[in-house]
């Protein structure tokens, strides 16, 4: 399994609107498209494009959001996860399983419409890590 490009850095925020205001004021940056809800993931999402990657702003959505506890502990928000692309999600999952790396939940469809899963931060040096099938592989 080969490590692919850094697709995005996930940034948890109590308010996407307030975070966008910060990117606008400090960098003159606009979101690549309007914010949208992903109820199945328990988050509201908005992307800001950088030349080589994206910032994924995520706000808690609904009961039991996976971001809720993070925001409780970090009321201003902060860096939440990094996301690396892989060519083949099933191969990547089998690879991490064979190494005993803890995988958080099932493989599901992420914000880019391709399959994703998460590796436990305790097995990644304290960094919650999303593994995402590269959009060019999806059919
Ligand atoms: C937009 C859709 C999608 C995409 O396509 O890009 C996304 O990115 S969705 C992003 C949100 N979804 C997820 O995060 C799913 C995976 N996350 C989880 O399963 C859980 O949030 C978690 C990582 C297992 C944390 O569990 P939780 O119950 O929320 O918190 P705890 O406080 O019990 O955490 C246990 C332990 O882990 C540390 N931790 C928690 N979050 C992070 C983090 N983001 N980065 C690093 N470490 C983290 C936490 O500090 C605890 O450590 P100890 O206190 O030492 O036990
Ligand atoms: Co993400």
Short mmCIF file of N, CA and C and ligand atoms in Angstrom, two decimals, residues 8 56 81 130, ligand 2:
data_model
loop_
_atom_site.label_atom_id
_atom_site.label_comp_id
_atom_site.label_asym_id
_atom_site.label_seq_id
_atom_site.Cartn_x
_atom_site.Cartn_y
_atom_site.Cartn_z
N UNK A 8 -6.68 16.55 2.69
CA UNK A 8 -7.13 17.71 3.47
C UNK A 8 -6.66 17.62 4.92
N UNK A 56 -10.59 21.39 5.61
CA UNK A 56 -11.96 20.91 5.76
C UNK A 56 -12.49 21.41 7.11
N UNK A 81 -8.00 16.35 12.27
CA UNK A 81 -7.46 15.15 11.59
C UNK A 81 -6.72 15.54 10.31
N UNK A 130 -7.46 10.10 8.61
CA UNK A 130 -8.48 9.63 7.67
C UNK A 130 -7.78 9.07 6.44
CO1 LIG B 2 -12.04 14.66 6.76
#
